[in-house]
Backbone as ProteinMPNN parsed JSONL, in Angstrom:
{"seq_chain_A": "XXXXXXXXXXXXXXXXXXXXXXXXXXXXXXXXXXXXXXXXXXXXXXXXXXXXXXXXXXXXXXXXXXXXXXXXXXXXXXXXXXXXXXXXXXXXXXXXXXXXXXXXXXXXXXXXXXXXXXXXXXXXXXXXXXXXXXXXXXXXXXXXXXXXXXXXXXXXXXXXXXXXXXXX", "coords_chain_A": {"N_chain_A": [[14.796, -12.848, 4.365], [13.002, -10.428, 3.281], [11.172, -11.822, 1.507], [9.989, -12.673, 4.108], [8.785, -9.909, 4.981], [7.292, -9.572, 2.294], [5.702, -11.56, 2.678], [4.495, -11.115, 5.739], [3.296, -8.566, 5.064], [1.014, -9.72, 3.325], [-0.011, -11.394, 5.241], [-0.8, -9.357, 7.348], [-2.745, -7.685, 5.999], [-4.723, -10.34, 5.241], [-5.646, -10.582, 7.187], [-7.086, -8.826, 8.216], [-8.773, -8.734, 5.759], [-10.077, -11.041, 6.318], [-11.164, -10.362, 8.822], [-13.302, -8.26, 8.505], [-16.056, -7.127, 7.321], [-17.19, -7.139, 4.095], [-18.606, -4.539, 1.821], [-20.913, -3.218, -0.611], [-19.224, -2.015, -1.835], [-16.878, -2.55, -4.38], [-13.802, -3.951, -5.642], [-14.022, -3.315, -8.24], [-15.282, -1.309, -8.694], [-13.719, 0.938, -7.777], [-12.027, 3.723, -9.63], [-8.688, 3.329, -10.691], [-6.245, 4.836, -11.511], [-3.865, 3.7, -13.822], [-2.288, 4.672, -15.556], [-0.759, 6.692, -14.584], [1.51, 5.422, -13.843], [1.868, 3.081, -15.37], [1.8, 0.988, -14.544], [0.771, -2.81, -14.54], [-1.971, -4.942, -13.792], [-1.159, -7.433, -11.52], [-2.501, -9.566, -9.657], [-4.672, -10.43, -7.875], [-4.918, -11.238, -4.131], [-6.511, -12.674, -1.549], [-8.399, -10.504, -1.872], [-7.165, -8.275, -2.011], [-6.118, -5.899, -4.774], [-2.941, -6.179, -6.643], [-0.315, -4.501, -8.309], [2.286, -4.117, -11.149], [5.404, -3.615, -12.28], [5.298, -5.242, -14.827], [3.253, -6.546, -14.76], [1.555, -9.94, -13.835], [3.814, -11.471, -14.238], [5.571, -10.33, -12.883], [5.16, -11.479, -10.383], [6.301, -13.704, -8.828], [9.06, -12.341, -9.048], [11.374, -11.129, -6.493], [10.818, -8.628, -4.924], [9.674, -6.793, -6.325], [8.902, -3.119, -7.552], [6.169, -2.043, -6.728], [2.247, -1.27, -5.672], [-0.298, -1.774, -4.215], [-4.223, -2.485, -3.207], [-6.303, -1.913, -1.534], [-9.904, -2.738, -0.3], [-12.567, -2.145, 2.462], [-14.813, -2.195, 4.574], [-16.282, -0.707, 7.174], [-14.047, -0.028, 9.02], [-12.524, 1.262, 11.586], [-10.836, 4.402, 11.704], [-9.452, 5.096, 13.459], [-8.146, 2.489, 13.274], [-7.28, 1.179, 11.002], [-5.23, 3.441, 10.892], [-3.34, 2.395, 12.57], [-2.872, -0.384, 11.158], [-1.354, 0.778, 8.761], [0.997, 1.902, 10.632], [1.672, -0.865, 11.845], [2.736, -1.779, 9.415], [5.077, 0.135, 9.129], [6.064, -0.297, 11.778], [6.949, -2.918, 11.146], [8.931, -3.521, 9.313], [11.104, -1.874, 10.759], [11.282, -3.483, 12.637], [12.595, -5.702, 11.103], [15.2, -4.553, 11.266], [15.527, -2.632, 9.22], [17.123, 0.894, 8.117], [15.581, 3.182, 8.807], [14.012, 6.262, 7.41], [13.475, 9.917, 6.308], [11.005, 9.977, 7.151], [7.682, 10.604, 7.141], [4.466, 11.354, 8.451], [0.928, 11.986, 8.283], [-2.075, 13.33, 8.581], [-5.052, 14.228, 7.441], [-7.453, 15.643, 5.05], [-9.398, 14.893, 2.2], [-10.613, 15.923, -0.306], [-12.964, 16.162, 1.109], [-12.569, 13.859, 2.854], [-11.513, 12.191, 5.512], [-7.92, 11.184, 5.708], [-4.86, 8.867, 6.016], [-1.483, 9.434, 6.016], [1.445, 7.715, 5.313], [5.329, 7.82, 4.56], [8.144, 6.944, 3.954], [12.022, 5.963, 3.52], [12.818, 3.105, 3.55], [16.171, 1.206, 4.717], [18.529, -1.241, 3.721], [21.92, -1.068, 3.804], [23.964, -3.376, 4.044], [22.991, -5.395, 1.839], [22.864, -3.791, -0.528], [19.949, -2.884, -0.932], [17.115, -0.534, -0.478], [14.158, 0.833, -0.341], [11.276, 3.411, -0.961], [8.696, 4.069, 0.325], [5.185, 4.492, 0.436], [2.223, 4.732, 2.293], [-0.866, 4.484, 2.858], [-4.557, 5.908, 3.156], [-8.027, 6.432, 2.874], [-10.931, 7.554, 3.908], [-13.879, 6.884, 2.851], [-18.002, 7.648, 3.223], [-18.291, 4.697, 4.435], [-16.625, 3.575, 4.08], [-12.904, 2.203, 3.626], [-10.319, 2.641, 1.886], [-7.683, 1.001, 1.488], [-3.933, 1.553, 0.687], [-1.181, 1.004, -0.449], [2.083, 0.963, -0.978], [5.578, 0.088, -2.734], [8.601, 1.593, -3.647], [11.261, -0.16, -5.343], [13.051, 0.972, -7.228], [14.982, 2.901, -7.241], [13.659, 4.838, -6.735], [11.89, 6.567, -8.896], [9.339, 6.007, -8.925], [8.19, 7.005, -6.792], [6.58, 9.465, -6.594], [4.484, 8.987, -8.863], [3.284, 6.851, -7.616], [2.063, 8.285, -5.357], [0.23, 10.111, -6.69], [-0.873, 8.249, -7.653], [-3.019, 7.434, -5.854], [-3.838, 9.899, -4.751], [-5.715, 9.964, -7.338], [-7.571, 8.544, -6.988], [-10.815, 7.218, -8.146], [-14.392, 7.029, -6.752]], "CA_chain_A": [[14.183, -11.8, 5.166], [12.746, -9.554, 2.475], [10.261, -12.61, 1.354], [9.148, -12.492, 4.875], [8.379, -9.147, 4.769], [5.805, -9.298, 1.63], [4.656, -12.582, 3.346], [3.981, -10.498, 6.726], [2.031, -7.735, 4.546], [0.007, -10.105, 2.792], [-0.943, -12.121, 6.306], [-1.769, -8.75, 7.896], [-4.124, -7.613, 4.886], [-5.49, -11.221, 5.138], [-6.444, -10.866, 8.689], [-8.074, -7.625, 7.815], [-9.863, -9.102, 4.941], [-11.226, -11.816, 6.81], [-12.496, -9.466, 9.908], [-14.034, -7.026, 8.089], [-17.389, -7.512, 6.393], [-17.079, -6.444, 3.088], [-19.693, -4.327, 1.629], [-21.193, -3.234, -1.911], [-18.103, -1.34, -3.11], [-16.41, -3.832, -5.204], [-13.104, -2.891, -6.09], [-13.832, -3.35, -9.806], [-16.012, 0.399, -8.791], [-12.964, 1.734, -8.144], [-11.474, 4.075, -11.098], [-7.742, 3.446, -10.594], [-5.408, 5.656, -13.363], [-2.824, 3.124, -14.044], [-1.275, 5.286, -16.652], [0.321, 7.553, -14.115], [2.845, 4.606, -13.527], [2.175, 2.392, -16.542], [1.97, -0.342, -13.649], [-0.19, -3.858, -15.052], [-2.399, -5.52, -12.915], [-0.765, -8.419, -11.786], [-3.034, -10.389, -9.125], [-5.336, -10.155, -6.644], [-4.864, -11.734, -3.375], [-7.464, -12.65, -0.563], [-9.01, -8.818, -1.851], [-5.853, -7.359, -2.515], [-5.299, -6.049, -5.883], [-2.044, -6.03, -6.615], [-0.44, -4.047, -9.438], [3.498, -3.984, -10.753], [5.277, -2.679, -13.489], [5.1, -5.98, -15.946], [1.9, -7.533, -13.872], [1.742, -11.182, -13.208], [5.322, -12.139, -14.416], [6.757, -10.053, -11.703], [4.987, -11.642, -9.192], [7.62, -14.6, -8.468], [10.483, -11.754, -8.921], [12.399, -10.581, -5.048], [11.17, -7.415, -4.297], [9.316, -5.551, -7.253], [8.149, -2.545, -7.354], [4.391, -2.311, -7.044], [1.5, -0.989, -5.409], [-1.544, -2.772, -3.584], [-5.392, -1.527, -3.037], [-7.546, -3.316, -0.2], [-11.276, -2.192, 0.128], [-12.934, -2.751, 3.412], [-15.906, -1.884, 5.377], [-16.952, -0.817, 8.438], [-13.284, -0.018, 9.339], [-12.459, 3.129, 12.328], [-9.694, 5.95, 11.592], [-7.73, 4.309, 14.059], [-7.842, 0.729, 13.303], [-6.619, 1.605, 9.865], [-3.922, 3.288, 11.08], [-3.146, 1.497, 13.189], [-2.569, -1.197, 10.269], [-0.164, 1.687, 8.353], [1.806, 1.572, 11.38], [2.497, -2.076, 11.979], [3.591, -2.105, 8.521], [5.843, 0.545, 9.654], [7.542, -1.037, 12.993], [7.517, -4.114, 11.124], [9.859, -3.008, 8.724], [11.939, -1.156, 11.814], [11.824, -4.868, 13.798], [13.362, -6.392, 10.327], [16.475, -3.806, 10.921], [15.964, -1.594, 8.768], [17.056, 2.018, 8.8], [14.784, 4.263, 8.169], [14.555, 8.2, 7.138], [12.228, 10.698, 5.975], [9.595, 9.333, 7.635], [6.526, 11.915, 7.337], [3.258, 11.046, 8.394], [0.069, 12.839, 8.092], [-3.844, 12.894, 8.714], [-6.083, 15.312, 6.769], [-8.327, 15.551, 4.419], [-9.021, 15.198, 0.539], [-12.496, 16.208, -0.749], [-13.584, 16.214, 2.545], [-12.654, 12.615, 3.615], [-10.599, 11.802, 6.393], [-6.861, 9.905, 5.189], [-3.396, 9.213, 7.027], [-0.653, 8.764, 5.011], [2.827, 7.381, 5.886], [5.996, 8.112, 3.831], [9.534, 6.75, 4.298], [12.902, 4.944, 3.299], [13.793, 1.701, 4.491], [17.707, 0.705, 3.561], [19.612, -2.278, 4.11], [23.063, -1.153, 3.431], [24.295, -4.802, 3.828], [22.346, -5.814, 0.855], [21.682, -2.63, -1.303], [18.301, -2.539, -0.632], [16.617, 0.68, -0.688], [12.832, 0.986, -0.636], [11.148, 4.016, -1.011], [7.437, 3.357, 0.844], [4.397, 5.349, 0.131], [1.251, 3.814, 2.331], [-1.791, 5.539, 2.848], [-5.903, 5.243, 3.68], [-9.044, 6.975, 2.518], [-12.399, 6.575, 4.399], [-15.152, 7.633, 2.199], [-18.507, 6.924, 3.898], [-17.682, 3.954, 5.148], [-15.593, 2.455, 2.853], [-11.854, 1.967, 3.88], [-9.321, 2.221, 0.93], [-6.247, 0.745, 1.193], [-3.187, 1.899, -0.415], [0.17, 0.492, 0.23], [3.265, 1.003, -1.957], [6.967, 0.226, -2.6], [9.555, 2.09, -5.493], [12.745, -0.224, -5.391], [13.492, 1.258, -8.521], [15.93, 3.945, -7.241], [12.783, 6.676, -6.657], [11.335, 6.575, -10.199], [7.944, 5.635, -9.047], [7.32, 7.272, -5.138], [5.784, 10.725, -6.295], [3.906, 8.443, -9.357], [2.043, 6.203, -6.299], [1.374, 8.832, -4.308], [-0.554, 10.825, -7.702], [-2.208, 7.388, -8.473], [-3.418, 7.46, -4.452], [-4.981, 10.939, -4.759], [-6.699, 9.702, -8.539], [-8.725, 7.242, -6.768], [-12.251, 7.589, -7.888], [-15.114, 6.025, -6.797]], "C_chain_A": [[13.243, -10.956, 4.312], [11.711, -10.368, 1.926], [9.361, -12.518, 2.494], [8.604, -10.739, 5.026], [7.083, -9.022, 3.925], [4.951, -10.449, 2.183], [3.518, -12.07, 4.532], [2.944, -9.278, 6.193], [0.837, -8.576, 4.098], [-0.987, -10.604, 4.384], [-1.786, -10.682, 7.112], [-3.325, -8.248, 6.835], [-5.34, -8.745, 5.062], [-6.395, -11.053, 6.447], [-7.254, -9.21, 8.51], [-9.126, -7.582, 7.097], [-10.852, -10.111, 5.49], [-12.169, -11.672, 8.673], [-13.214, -8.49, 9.763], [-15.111, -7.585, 7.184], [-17.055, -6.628, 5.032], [-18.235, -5.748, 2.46], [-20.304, -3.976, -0.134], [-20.216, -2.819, -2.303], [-17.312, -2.456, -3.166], [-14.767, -2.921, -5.284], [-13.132, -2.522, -7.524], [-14.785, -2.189, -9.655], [-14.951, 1.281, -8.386], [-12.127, 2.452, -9.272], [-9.974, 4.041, -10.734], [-7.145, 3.423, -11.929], [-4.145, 4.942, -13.423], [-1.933, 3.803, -15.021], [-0.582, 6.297, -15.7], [1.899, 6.405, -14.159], [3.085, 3.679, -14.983], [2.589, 0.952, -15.971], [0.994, -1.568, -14.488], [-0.234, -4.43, -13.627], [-1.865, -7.002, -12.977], [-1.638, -9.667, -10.744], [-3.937, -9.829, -8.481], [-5.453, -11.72, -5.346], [-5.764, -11.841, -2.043], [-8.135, -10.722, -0.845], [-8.452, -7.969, -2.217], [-5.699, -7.104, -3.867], [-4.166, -5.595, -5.762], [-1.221, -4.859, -8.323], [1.478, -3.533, -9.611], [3.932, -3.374, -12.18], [5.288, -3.54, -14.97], [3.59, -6.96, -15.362], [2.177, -8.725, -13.794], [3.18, -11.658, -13.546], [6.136, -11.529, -13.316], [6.125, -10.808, -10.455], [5.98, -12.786, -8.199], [8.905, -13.826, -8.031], [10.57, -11.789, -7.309], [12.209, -9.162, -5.422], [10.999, -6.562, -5.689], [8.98, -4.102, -6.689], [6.656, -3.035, -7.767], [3.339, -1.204, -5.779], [0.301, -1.902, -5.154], [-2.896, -1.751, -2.98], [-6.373, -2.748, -2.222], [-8.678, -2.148, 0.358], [-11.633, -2.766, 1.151], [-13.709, -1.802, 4.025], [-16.287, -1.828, 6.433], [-15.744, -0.804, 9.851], [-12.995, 1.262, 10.205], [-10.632, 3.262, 11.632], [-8.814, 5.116, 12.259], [-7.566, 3.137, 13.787], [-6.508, 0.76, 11.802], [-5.456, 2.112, 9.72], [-2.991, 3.03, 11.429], [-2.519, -0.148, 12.537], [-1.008, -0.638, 9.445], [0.746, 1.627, 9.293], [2.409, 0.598, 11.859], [3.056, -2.016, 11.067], [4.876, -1.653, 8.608], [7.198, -0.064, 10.608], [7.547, -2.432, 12.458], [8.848, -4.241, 10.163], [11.316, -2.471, 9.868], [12.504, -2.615, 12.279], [12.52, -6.132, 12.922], [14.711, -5.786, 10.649], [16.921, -3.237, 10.18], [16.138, -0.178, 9.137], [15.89, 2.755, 8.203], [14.799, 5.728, 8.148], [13.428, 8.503, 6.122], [11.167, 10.12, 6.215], [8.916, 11.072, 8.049], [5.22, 11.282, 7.428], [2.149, 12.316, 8.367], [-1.567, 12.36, 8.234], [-4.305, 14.013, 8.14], [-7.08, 15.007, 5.931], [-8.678, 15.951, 3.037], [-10.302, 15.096, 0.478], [-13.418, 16.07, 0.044], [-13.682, 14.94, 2.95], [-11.104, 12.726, 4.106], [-9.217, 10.791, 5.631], [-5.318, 10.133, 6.08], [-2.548, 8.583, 6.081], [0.725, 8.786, 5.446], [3.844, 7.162, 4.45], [7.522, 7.834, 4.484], [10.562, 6.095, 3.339], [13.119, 4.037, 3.847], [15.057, 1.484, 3.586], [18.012, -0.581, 4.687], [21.151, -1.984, 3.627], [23.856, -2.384, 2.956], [24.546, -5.414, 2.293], [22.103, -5.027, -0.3], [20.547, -2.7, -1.056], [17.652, -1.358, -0.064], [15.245, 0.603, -1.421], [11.718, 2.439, -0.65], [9.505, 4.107, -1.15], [6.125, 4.715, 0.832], [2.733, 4.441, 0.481], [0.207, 4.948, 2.742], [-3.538, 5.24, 2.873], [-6.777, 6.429, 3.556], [-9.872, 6.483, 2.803], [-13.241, 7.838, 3.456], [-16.497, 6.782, 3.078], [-18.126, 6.012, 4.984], [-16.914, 2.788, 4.918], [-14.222, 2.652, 3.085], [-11.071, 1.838, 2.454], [-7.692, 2.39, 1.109], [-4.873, 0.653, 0.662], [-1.679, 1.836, 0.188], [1.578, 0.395, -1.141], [4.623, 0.718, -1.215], [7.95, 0.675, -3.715], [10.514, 1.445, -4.571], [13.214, -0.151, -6.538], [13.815, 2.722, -8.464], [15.032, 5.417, -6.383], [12.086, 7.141, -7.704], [10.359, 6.669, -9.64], [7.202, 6.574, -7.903], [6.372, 8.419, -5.586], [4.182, 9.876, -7.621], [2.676, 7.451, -8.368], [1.522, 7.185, -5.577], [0.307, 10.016, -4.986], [-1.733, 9.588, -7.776], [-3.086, 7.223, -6.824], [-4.398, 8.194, -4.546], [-5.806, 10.829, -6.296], [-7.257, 9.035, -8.195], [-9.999, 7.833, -6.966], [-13.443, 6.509, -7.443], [-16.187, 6.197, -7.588]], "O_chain_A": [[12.305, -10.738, 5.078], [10.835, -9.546, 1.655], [8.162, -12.33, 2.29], [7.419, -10.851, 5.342], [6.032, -8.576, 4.387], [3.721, -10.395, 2.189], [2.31, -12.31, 4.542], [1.906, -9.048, 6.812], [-0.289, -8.215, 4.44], [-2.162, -10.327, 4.626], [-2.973, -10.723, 7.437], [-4.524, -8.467, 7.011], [-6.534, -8.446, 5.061], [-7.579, -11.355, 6.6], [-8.283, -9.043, 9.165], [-10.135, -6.905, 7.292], [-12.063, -10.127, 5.27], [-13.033, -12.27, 9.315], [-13.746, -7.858, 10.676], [-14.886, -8.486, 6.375], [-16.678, -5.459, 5.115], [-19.193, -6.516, 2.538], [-19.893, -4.842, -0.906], [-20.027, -3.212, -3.454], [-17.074, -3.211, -2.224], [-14.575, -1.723, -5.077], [-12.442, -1.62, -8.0], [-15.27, -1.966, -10.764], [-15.165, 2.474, -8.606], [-11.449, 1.66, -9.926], [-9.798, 5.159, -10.248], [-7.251, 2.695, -12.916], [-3.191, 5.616, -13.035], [-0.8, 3.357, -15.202], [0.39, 6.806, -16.258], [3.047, 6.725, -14.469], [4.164, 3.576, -15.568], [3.298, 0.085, -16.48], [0.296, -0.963, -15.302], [0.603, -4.504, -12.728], [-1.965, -7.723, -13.97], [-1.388, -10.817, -11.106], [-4.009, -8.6, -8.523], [-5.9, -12.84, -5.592], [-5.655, -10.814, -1.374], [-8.219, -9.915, 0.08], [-8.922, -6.946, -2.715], [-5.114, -8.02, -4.445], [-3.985, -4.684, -4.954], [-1.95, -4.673, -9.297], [2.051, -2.875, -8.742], [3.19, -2.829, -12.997], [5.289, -2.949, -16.05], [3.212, -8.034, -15.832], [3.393, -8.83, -13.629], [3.576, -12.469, -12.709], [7.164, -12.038, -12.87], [6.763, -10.649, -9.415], [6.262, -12.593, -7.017], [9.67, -14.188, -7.138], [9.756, -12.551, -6.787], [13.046, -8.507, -6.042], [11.878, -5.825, -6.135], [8.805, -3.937, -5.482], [6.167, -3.841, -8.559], [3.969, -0.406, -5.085], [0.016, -2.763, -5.987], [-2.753, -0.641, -2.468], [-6.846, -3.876, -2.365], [-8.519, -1.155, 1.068], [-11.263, -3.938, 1.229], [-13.348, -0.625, 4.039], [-16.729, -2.87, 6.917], [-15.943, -1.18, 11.006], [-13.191, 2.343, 9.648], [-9.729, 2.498, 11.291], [-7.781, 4.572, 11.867], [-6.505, 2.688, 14.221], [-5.318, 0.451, 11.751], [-4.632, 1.725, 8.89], [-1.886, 3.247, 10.933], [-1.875, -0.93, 13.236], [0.064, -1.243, 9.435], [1.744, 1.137, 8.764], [3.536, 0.754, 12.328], [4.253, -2.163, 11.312], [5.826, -2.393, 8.354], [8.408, -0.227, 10.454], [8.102, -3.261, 13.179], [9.7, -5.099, 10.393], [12.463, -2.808, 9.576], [13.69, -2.939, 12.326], [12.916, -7.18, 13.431], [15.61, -6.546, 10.289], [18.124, -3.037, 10.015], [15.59, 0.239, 10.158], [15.509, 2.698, 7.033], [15.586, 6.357, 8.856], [12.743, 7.767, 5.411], [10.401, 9.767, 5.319], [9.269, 12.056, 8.698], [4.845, 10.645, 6.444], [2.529, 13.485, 8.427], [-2.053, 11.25, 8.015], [-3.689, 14.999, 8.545], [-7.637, 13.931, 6.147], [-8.397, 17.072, 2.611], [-11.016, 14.31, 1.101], [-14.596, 15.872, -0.254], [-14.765, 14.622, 3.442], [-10.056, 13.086, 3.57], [-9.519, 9.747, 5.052], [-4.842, 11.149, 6.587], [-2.745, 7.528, 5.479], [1.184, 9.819, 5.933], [3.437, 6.555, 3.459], [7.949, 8.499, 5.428], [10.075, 5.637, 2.306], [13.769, 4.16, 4.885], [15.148, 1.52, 2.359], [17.811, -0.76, 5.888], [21.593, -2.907, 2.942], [24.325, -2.501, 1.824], [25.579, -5.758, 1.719], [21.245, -5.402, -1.098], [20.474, -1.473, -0.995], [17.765, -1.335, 1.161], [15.081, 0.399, -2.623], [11.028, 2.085, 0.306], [8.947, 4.194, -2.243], [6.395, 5.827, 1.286], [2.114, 3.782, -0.354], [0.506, 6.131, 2.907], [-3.78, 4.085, 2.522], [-6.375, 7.466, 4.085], [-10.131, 5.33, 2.458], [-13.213, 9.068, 3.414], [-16.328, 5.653, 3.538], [-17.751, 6.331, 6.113], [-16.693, 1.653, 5.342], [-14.046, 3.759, 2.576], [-11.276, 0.771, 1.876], [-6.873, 3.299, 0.974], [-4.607, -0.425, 0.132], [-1.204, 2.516, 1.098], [1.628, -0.417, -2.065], [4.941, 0.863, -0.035], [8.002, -0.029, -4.724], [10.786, 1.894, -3.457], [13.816, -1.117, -7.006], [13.321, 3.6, -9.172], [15.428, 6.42, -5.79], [11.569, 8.242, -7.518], [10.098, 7.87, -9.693], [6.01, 6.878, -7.952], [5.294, 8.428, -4.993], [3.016, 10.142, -7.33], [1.454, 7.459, -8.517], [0.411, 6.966, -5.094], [-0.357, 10.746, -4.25], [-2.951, 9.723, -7.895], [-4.137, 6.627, -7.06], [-5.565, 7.806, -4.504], [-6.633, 11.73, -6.435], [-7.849, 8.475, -9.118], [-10.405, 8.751, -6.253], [-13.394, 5.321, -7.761], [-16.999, 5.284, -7.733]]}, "name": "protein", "num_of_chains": 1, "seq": "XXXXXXXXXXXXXXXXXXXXXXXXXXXXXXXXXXXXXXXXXXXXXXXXXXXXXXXXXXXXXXXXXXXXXXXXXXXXXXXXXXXXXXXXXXXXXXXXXXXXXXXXXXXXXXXXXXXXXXXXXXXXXXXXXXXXXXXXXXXXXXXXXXXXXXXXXXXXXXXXXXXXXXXX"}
């Protein structure tokens, strides 16, 4: 179950990456501060970079922590969140519980962003995820920002610093 899960993130990303025109911002023009977490880049997937806390060797592991950044163009407010939110009830329609769920829409340096914040648990299993996803339209540039700390809570306030360090 928990395989299908990062399977079901990657396919929605994919179907995002391949209906969206992509435009000049690259992501290699994004400035992302990897030293808040001390995460290594470990792949990039159909657009996706990916980024964990030993980079490509975790990517085989069950359920790292990590963080993911998907640029895209020409994307509306709602579609976008609209994306943050499936990730949401898809998580819910696995059976997990969830708690502290806080969402939000406002605005950082005067661009529009919605950002979603929760736990998912599996009691069952231990499993305890601690989810930090989130979306910045500059112009008209879509940035994608999707996290998970299963490493107790160490990392959630660390993703959600390296979120608001995005420069372009």
């Amino acid at each position: 179950m928990r395989k299908l899960k990062i399977v079901i993130l990657v396919f929605l990303l994919a179907i995002m990456h391949t209906t969206i025109t992509f435009g000049q911002l690259e992501l290699e023009d994004l400035k992302i501060d990897i030293t808040i977490t001390n995460f290594q880049y470990a792949t990039n997937f159909q657009g996706t970079n990916v980024y964990t806390k030993n980079g490509l060797s975790d990517i085989n592991t069950t359920n790292p922590s990590a963080f993911s950044i998907t640029l895209a163009e020409n994307v509306s407010y709602e579609d976008a969140k609209s994306q943050l939110e499936q990730l949401f009830l898809i998580s819910k329609m696995n059976g997990y519980k969830m708690t502290d769920v806080i969402q939000q829409d406002t605005l950082v340096n005067g661009n529009k962003i919605f950002q979603i914040s929760y736990t998912e648990t599996d009691e069952s299993i231990k499993y305890k995820n601690y989810v930090f996803n989130a979306f910045i339209i500059k112009d008209k540039t879509l940035i994608f920002f999707v996290s998970g700390d299963l490493d107790n809570g160490i990392y959630i306030e660390k993703f959600k610093q390296t979120f608001y360090a995005l420069k372009i």
